[in-house]
mmCIF file of C-alpha atoms and ligand atoms in Angstrom:
data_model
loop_
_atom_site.group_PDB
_atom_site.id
_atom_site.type_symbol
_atom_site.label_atom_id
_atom_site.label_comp_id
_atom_site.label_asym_id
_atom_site.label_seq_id
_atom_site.Cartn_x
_atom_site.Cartn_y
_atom_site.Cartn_z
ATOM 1 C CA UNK A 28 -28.132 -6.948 -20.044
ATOM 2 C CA UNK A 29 -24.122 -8.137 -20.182
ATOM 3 C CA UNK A 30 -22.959 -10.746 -22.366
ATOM 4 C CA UNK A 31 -19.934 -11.484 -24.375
ATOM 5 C CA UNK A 32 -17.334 -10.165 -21.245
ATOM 6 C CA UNK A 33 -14.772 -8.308 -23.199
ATOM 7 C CA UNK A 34 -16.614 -7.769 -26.642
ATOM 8 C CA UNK A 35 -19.665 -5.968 -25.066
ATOM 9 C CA UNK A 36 -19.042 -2.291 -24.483
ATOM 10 C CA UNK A 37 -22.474 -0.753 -22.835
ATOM 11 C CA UNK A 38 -22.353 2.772 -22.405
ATOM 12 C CA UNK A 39 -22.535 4.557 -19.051
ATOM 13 C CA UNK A 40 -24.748 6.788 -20.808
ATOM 14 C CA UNK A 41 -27.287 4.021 -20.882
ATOM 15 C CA UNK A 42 -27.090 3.446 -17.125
ATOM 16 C CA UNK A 43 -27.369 7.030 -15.986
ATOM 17 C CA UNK A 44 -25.930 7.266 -12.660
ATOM 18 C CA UNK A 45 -28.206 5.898 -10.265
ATOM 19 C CA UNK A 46 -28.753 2.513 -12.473
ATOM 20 C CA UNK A 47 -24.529 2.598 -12.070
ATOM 21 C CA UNK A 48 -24.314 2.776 -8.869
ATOM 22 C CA UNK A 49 -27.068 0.244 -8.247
ATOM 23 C CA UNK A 50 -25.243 -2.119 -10.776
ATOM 24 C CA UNK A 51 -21.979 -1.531 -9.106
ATOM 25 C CA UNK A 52 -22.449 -1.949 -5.606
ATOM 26 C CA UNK A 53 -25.280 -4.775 -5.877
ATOM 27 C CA UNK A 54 -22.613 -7.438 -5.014
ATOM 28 C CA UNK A 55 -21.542 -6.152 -1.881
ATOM 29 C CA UNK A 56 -22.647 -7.048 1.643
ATOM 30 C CA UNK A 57 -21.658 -5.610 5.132
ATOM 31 C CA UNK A 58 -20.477 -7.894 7.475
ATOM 32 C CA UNK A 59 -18.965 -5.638 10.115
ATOM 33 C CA UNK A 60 -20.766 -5.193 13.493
ATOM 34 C CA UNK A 61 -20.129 -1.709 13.324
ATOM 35 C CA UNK A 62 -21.899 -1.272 10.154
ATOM 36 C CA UNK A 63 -25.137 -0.038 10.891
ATOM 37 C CA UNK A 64 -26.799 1.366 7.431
ATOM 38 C CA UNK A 65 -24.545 0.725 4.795
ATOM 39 C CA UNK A 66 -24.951 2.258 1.236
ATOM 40 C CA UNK A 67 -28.645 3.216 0.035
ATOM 41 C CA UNK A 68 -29.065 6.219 2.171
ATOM 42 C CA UNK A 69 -27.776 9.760 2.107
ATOM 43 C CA UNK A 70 -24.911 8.615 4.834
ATOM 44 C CA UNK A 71 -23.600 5.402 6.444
ATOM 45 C CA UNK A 72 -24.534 4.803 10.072
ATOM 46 C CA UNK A 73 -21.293 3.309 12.269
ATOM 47 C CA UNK A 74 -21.788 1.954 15.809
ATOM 48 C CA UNK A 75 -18.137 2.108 17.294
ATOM 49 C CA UNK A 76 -19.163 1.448 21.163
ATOM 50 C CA UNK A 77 -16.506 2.706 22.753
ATOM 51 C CA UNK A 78 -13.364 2.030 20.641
ATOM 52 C CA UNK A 79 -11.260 5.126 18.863
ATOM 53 C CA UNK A 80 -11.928 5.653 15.090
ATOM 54 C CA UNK A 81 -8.921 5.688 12.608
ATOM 55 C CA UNK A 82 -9.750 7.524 9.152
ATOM 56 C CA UNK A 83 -7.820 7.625 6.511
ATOM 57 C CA UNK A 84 -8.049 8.799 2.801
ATOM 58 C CA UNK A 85 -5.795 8.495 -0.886
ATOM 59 C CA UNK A 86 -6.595 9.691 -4.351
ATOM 60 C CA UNK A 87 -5.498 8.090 -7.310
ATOM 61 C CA UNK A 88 -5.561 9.824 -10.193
ATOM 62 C CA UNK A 89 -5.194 8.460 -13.445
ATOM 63 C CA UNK A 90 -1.710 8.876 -15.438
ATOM 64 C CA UNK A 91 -0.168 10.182 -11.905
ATOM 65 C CA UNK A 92 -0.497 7.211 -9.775
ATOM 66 C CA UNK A 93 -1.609 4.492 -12.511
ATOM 67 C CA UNK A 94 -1.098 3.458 -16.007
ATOM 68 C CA UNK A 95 -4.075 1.244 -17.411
ATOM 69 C CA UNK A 96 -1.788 0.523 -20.116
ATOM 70 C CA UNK A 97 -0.213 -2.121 -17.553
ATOM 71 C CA UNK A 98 -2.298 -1.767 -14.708
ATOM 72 C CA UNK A 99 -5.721 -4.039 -14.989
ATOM 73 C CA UNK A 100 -8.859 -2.262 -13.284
ATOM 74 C CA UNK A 101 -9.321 -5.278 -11.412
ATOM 75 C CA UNK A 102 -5.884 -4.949 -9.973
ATOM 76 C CA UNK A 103 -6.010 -1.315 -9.663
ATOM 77 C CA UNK A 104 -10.028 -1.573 -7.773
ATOM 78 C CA UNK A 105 -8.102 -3.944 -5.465
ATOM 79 C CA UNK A 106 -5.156 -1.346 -4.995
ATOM 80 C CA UNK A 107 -7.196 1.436 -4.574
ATOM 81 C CA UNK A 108 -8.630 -0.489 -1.487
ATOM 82 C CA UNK A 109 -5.472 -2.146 0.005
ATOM 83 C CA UNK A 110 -3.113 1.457 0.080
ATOM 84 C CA UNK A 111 -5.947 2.778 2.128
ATOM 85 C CA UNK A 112 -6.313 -0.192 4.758
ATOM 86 C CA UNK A 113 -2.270 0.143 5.068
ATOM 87 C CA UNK A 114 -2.816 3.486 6.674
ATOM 88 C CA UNK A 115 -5.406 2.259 9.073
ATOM 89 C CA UNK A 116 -3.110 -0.952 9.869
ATOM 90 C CA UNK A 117 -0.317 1.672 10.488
ATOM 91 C CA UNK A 118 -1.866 3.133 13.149
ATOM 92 C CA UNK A 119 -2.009 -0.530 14.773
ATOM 93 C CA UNK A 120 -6.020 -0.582 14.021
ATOM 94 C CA UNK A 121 -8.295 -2.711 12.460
ATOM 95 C CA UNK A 122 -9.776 -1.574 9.085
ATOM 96 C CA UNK A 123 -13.598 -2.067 9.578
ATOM 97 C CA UNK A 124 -15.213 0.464 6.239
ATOM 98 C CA UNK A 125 -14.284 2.047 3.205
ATOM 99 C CA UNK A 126 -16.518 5.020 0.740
ATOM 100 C CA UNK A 127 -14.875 4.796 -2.679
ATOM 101 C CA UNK A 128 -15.587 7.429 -5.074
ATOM 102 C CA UNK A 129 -15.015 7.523 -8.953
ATOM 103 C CA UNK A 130 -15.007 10.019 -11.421
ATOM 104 C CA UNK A 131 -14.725 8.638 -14.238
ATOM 105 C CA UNK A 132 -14.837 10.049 -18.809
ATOM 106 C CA UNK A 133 -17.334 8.002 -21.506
ATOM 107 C CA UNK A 134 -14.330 6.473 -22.737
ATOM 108 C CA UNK A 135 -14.969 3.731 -20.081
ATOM 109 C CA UNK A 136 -17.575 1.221 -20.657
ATOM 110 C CA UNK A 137 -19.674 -0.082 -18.026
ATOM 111 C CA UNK A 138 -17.798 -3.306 -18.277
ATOM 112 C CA UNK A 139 -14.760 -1.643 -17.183
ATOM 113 C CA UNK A 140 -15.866 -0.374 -14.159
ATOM 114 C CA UNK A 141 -17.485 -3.570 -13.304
ATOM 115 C CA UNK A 142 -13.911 -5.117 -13.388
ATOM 116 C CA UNK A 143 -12.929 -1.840 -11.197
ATOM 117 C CA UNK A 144 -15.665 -3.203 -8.661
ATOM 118 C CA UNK A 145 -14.834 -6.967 -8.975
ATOM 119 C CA UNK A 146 -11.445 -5.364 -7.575
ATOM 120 C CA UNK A 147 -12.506 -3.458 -4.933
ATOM 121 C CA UNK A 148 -15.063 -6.488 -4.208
ATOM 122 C CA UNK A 149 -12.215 -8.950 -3.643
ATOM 123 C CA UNK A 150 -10.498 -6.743 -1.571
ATOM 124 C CA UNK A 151 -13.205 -6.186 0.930
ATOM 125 C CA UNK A 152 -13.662 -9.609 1.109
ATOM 126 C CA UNK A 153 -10.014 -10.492 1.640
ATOM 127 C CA UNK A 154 -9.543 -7.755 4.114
ATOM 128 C CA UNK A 155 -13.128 -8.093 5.521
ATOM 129 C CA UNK A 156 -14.069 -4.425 5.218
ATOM 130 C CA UNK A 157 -17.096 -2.812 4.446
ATOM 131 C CA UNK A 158 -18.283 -0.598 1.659
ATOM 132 C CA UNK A 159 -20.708 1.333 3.348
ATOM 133 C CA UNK A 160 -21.030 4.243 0.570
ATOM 134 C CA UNK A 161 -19.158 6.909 -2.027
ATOM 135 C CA UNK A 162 -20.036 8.923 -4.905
ATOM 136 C CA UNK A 163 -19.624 8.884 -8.585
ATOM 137 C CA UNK A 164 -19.771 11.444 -10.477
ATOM 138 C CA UNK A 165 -18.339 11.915 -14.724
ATOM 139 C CA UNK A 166 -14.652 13.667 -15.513
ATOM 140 C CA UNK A 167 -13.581 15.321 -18.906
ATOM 141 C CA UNK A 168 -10.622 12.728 -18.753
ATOM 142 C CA UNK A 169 -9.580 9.746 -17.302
ATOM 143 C CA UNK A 170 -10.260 7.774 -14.133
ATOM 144 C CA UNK A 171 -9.940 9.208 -10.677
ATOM 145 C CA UNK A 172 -10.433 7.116 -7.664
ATOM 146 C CA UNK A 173 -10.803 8.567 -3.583
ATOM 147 C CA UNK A 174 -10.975 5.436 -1.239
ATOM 148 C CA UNK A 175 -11.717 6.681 2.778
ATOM 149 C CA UNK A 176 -10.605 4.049 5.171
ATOM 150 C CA UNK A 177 -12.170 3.908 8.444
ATOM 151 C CA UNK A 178 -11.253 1.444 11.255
ATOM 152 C CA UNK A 179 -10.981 0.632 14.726
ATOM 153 C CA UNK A 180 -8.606 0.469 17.756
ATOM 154 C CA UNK A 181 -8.864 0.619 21.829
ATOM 155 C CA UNK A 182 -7.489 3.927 22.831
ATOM 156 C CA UNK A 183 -3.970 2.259 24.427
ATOM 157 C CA UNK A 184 -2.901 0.809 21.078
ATOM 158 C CA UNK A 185 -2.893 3.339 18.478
ATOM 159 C CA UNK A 186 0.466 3.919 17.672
ATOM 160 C CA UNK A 187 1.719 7.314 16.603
ATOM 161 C CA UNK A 188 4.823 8.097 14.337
ATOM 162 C CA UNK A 189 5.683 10.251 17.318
ATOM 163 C CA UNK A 190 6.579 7.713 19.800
ATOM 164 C CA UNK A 191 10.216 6.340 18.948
ATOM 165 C CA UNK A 192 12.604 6.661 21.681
ATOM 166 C CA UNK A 193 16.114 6.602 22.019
ATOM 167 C CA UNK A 194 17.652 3.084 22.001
ATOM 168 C CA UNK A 195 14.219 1.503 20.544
ATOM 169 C CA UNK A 196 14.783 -1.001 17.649
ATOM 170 C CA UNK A 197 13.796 -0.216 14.274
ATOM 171 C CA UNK A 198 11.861 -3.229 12.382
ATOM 172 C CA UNK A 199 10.329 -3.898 8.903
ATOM 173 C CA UNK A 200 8.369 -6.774 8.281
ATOM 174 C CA UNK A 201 8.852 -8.418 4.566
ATOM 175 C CA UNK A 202 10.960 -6.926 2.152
ATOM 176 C CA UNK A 203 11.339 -4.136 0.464
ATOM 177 C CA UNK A 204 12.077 -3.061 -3.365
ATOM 178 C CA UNK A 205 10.025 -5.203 -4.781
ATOM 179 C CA UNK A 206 6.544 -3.053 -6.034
ATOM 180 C CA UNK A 207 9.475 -0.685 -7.418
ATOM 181 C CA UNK A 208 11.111 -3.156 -9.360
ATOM 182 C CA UNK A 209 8.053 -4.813 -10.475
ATOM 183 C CA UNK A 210 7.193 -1.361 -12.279
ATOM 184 C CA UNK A 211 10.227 -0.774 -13.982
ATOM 185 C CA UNK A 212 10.286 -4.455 -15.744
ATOM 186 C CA UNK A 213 6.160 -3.511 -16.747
ATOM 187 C CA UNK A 214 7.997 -0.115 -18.098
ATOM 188 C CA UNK A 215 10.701 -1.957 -19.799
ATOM 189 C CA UNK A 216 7.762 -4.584 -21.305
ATOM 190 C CA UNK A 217 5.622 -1.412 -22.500
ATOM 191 C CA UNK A 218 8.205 -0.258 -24.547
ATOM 192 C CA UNK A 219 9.632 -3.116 -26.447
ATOM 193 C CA UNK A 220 5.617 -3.931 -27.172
ATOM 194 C CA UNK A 221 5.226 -0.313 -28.653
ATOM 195 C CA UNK A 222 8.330 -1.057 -30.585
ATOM 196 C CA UNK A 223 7.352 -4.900 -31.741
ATOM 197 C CA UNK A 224 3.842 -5.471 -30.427
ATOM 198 C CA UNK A 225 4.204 -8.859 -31.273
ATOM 199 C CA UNK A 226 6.976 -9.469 -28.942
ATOM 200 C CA UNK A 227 5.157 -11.799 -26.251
ATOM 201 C CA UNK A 228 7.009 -10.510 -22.717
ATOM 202 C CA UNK A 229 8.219 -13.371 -20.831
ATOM 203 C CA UNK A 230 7.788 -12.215 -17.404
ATOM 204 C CA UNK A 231 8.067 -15.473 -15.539
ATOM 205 C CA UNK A 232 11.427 -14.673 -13.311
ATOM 206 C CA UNK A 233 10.079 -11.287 -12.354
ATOM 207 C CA UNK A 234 6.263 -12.761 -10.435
ATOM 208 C CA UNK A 235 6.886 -11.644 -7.187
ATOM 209 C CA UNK A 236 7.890 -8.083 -7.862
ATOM 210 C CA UNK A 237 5.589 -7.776 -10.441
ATOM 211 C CA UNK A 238 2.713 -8.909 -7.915
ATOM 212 C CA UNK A 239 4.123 -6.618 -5.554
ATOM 213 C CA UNK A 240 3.316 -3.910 -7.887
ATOM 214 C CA UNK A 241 0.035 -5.153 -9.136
ATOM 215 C CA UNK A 242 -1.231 -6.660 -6.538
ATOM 216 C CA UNK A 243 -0.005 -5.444 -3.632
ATOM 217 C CA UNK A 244 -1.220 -6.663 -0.166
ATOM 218 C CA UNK A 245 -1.038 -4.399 3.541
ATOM 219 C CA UNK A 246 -0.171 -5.715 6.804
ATOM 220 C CA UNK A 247 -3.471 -6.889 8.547
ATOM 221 C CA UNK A 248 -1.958 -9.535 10.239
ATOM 222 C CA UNK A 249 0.767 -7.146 12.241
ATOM 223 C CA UNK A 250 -1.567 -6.067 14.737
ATOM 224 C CA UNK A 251 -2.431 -9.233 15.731
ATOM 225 C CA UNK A 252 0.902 -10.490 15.646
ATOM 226 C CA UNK A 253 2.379 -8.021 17.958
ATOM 227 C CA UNK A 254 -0.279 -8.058 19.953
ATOM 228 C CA UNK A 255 -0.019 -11.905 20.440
ATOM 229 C CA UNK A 256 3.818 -11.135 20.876
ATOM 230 C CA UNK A 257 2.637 -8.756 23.716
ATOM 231 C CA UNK A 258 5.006 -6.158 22.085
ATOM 232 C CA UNK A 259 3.276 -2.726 21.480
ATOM 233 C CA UNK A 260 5.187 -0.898 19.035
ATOM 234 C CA UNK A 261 6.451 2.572 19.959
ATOM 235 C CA UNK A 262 5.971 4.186 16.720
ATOM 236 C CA UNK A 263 4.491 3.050 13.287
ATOM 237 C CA UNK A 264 4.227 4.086 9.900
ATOM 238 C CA UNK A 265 3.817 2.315 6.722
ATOM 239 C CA UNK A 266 6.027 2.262 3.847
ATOM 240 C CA UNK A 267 4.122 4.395 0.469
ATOM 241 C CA UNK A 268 7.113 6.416 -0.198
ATOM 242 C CA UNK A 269 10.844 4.208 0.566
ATOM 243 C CA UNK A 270 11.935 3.141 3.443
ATOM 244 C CA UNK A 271 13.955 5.993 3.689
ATOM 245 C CA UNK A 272 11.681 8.483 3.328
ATOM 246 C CA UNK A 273 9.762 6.795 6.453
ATOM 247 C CA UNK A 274 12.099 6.636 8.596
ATOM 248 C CA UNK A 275 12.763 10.728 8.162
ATOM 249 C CA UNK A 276 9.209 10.803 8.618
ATOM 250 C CA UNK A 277 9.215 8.624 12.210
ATOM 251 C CA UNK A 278 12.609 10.204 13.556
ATOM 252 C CA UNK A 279 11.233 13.793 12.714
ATOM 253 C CA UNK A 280 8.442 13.260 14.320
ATOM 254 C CA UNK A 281 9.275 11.602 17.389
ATOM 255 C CA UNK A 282 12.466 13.855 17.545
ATOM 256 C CA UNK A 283 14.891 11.898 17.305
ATOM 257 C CA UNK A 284 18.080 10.022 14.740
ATOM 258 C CA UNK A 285 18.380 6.225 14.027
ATOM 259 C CA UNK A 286 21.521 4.370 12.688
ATOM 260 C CA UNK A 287 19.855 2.145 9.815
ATOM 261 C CA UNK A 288 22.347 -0.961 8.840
ATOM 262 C CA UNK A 289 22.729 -1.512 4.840
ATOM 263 C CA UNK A 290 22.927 -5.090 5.569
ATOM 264 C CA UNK A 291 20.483 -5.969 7.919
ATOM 265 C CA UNK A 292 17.617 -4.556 4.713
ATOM 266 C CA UNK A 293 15.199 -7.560 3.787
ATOM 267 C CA UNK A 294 15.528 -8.042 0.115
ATOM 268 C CA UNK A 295 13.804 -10.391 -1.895
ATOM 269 C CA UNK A 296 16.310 -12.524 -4.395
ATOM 270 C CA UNK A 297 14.636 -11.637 -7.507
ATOM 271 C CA UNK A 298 14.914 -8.057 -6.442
ATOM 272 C CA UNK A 299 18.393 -8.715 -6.035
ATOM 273 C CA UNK A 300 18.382 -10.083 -9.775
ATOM 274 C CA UNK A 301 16.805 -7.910 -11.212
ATOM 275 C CA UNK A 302 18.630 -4.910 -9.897
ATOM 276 C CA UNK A 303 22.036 -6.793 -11.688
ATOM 277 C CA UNK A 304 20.226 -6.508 -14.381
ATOM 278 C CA UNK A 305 18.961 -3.240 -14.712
ATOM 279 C CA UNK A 306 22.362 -2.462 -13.148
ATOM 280 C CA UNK A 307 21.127 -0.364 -10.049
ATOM 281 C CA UNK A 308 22.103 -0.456 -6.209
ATOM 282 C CA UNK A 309 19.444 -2.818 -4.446
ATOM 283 C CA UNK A 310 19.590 -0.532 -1.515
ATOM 284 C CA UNK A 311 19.040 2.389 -3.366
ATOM 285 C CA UNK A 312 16.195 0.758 -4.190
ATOM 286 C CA UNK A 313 15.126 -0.894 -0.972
ATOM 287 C CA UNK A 314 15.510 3.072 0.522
ATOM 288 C CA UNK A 315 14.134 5.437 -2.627
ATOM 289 C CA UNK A 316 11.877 2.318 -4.367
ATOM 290 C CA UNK A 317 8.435 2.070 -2.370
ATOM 291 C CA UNK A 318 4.586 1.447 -2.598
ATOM 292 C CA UNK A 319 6.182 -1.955 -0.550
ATOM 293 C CA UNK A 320 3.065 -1.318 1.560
ATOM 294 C CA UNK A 321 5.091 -3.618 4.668
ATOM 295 C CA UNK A 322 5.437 -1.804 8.020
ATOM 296 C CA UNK A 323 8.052 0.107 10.149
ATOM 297 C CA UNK A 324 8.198 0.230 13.824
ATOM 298 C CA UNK A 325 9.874 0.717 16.190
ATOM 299 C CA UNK A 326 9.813 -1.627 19.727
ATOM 300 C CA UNK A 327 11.771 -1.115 23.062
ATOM 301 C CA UNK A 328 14.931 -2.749 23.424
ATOM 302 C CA UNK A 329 13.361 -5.451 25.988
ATOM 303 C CA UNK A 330 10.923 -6.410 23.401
ATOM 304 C CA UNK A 331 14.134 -8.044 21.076
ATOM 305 C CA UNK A 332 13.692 -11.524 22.689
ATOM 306 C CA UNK A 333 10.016 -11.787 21.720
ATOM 307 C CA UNK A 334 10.255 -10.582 17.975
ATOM 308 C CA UNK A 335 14.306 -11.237 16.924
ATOM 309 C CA UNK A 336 13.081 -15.169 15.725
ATOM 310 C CA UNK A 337 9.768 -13.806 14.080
ATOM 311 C CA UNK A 338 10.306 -14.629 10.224
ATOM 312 C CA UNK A 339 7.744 -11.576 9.672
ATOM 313 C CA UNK A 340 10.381 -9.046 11.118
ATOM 314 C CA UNK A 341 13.681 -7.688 10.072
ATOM 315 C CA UNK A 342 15.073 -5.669 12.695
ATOM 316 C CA UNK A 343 17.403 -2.896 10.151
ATOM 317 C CA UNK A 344 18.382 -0.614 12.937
ATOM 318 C CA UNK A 345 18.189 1.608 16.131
ATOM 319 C CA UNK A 346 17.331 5.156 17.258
ATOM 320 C CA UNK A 347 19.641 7.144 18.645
ATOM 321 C CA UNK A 348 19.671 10.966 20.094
ATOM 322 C CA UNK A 349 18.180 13.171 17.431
ATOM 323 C CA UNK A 350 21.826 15.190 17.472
ATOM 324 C CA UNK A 351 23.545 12.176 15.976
ATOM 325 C CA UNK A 352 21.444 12.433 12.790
ATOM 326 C CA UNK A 353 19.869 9.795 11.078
ATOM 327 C CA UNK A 354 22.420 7.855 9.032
ATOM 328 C CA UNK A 355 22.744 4.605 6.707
ATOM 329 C CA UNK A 356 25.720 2.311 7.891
ATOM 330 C CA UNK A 357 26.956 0.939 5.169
ATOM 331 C CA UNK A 358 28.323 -2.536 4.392
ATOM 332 C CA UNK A 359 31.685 -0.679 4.401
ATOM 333 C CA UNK A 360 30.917 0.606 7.875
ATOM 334 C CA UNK A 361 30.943 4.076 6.681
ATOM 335 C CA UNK A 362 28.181 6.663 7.614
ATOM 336 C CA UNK A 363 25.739 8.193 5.266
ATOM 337 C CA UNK A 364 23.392 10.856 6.016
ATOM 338 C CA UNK A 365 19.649 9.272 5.126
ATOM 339 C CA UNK A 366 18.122 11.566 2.199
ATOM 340 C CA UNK A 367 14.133 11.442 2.085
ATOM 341 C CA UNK A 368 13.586 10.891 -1.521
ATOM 342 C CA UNK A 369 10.715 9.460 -2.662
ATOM 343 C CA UNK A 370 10.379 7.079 -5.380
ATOM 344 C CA UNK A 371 9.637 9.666 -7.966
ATOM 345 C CA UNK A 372 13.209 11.146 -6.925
ATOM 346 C CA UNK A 373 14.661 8.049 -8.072
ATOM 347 C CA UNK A 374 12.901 8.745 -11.477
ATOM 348 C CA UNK A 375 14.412 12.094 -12.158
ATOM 349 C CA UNK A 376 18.255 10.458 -11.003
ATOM 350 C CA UNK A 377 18.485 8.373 -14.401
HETATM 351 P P1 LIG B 429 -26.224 11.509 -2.917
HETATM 352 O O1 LIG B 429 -26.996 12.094 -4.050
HETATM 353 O O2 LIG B 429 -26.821 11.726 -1.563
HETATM 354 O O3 LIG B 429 -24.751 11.824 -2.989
HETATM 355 P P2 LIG B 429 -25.884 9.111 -4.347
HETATM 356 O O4 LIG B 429 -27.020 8.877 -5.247
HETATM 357 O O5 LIG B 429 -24.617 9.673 -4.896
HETATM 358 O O6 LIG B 429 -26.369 9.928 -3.099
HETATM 359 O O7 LIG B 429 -25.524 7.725 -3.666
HETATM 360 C C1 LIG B 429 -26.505 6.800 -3.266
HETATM 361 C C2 LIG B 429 -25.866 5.766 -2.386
HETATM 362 O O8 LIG B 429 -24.890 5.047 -3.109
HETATM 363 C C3 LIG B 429 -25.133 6.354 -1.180
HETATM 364 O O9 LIG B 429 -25.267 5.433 -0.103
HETATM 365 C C4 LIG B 429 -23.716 6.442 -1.636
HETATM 366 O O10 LIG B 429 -22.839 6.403 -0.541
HETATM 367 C C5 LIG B 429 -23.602 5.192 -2.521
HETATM 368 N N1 LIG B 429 -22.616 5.347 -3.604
HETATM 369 C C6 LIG B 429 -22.611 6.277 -4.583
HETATM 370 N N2 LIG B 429 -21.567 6.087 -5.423
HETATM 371 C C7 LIG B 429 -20.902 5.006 -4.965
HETATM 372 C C8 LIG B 429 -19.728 4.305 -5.372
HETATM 373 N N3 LIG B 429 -19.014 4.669 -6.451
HETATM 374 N N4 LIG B 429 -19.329 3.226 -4.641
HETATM 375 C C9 LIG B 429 -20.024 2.857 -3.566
HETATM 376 N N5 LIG B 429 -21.120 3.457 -3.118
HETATM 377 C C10 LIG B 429 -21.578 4.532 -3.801
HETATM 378 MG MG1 LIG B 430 -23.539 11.340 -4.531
#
């Protein structure tokens, strides 16, 4: 029925909706133990034993949270998948399944959703997840995507945002900026092609942030990590918004402030770069920038002998008594109050 990738444009129209769904989801097989009827039926059947579900759920929406303009659907089916599994990683689970649902306008062909699905397909397989179901249904306009993310954890290692404590070490594992950066450069390309479209972008010195914003990848291997470290984290969260924005969200909720040290953020060098040469404050960045999908924890101070060498971690601060506030020290060692804004903040500052 598909030849000539790219050229061929078959109309969903043609499929109707149960011949696309069967086309879509015909690649993809269940491998999870706890996957007892995957899709086919009118629900998925899970077999959890006696572990504690974790579910999670995002919506992307078209022209809110992507741009096809600069976002492939192969990248943004593989997204769509990995934002969701950071949640469930956040709570120090294992992802297990995912439902994706679509709604999607005629102006898509059936060979772009297939490159939606050869997205999502990688993903699962990189992140060894299940699609065990969803729904698809048509829209007036544009693409929307809802990904659920369901996983697994014993009872005595889900970790809450709540659970920070006074004293406790805050940590981040990679670095952060990046998947910020990487979008304004694809911004800055999109314009000079609508200007000159035959201006070929040379993007080689920006790869890493520009993967970081196309293809970004979550934390699986944290759990594991930490739990190899024996270190269970006191609180967790992971990093959508900024780093500052997460760490309101962890000290608010486990009541208490944190003293986070300007120079002790992980920054990538070509985020470094490029922020000379868009001319903007790296840690501005590293705090407002996010969709860095890395993670932020907290650990008791005893723990700081079994994760200080760990090349994954960057410890950036520490929590204090919520009365002191939750404050940036600066490289000058002066004090700023920490502001939650959220990348979109950032936006509306130039
Ligand atoms: P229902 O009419 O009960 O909603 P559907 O015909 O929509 O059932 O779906 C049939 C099967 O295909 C179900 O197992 C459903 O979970 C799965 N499914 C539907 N749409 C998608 C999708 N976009 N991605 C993955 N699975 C899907
Ligand atoms: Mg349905």
């Amino acid at each position: 029925m598909l030849k000539d990738k790219g050229e061929q444009r078959t109309s969903l129209a043609s499929l109707g909706e149960f011949g696309l769904i069967d086309h879509l989801t015909a690649n993809l097989k269940c491998t999870q133990p706890s996957t007892v009827k995957g899709i086919g039926d009118d629900a998925a059947v899970l077999d959890f034993k006696s572990k504690k579900i974790v579910v999670s759920t995002d919506l992307l929406v078209e022209g809110v949270h992507f741009d096809l303009s600069y976002m492939p659907l192969k990248h943004l089916g593989y997204k769509a998948i990995v934002v969701n599994l950071s949640d469930i990683y956040a709570m120090n689970a294992t992802a297990t399944q995912v439902t994706v649902s679509i709604a999607v306008s005629n102006r898509f062909p059936l060979e772009a959703l297939e490159e939606l699905y050869k997205g999502i397909q990688m993903a699962a397989e990189v992140y060894k997840v299940d699609v065990v179901g969803g729904d698809t249904t048509s829209s007036t306009k544009g693409l929307l995507i809802s990904v659920t993310a369901i996983g697994e954890v014993e009872e005595e290692n889900i970790t809450y945002r709540n659970g920070a404590k006074e004293n406790d070490l805050l940590v981040v594992t990679g670095d952060v900026g990046g998947a910020f950066l990487g979008l304004k450069v694809l911004q800055r390309e999109k314009s000079v092609f609508e200007v000159n479209p035959n201006n070929q972008p040379d993007l080689d010195m920006y790869t890493y942030i520009i993967e970081r914003q196309l293809k970004p990848e979550a934390r699986k291997d944290i759990s594991k990590l930490l739990h190899d470290l024996d270190v269970k984290p006191t609180s967790m969260i992971d990093i959508s918004d900024g780093l500052s924005s997460e760490i309101m969200h962890l000290c608010k909720q486990s009541k208490v402030g944190c003293n986070l040290y300007e120079d002790k953020i992980p920054l990538d060098p070509q985020v470094i770069s490029t922020c000379e040469e868009f001319n903007i404050d790296s840690t501005m960045v590293a705090l407002s920038g996010g969709e860095d999908y890395e993670l932020l924890f907290t650990v008791r101070q005893e723990d700081f002998p079994k994760i200080k060498a760990n090349p994954n971690f960057s410890i950036i601060g520490h929590i204090t008594e919520a009365r002191e506030g939750i404050h940036l020290v600066t490289r000058a060692n002066t004090k700023i109050p920490l502001k939650a804004q959220g990348w979109n903040a950032m936006d509306e500052q130039e």
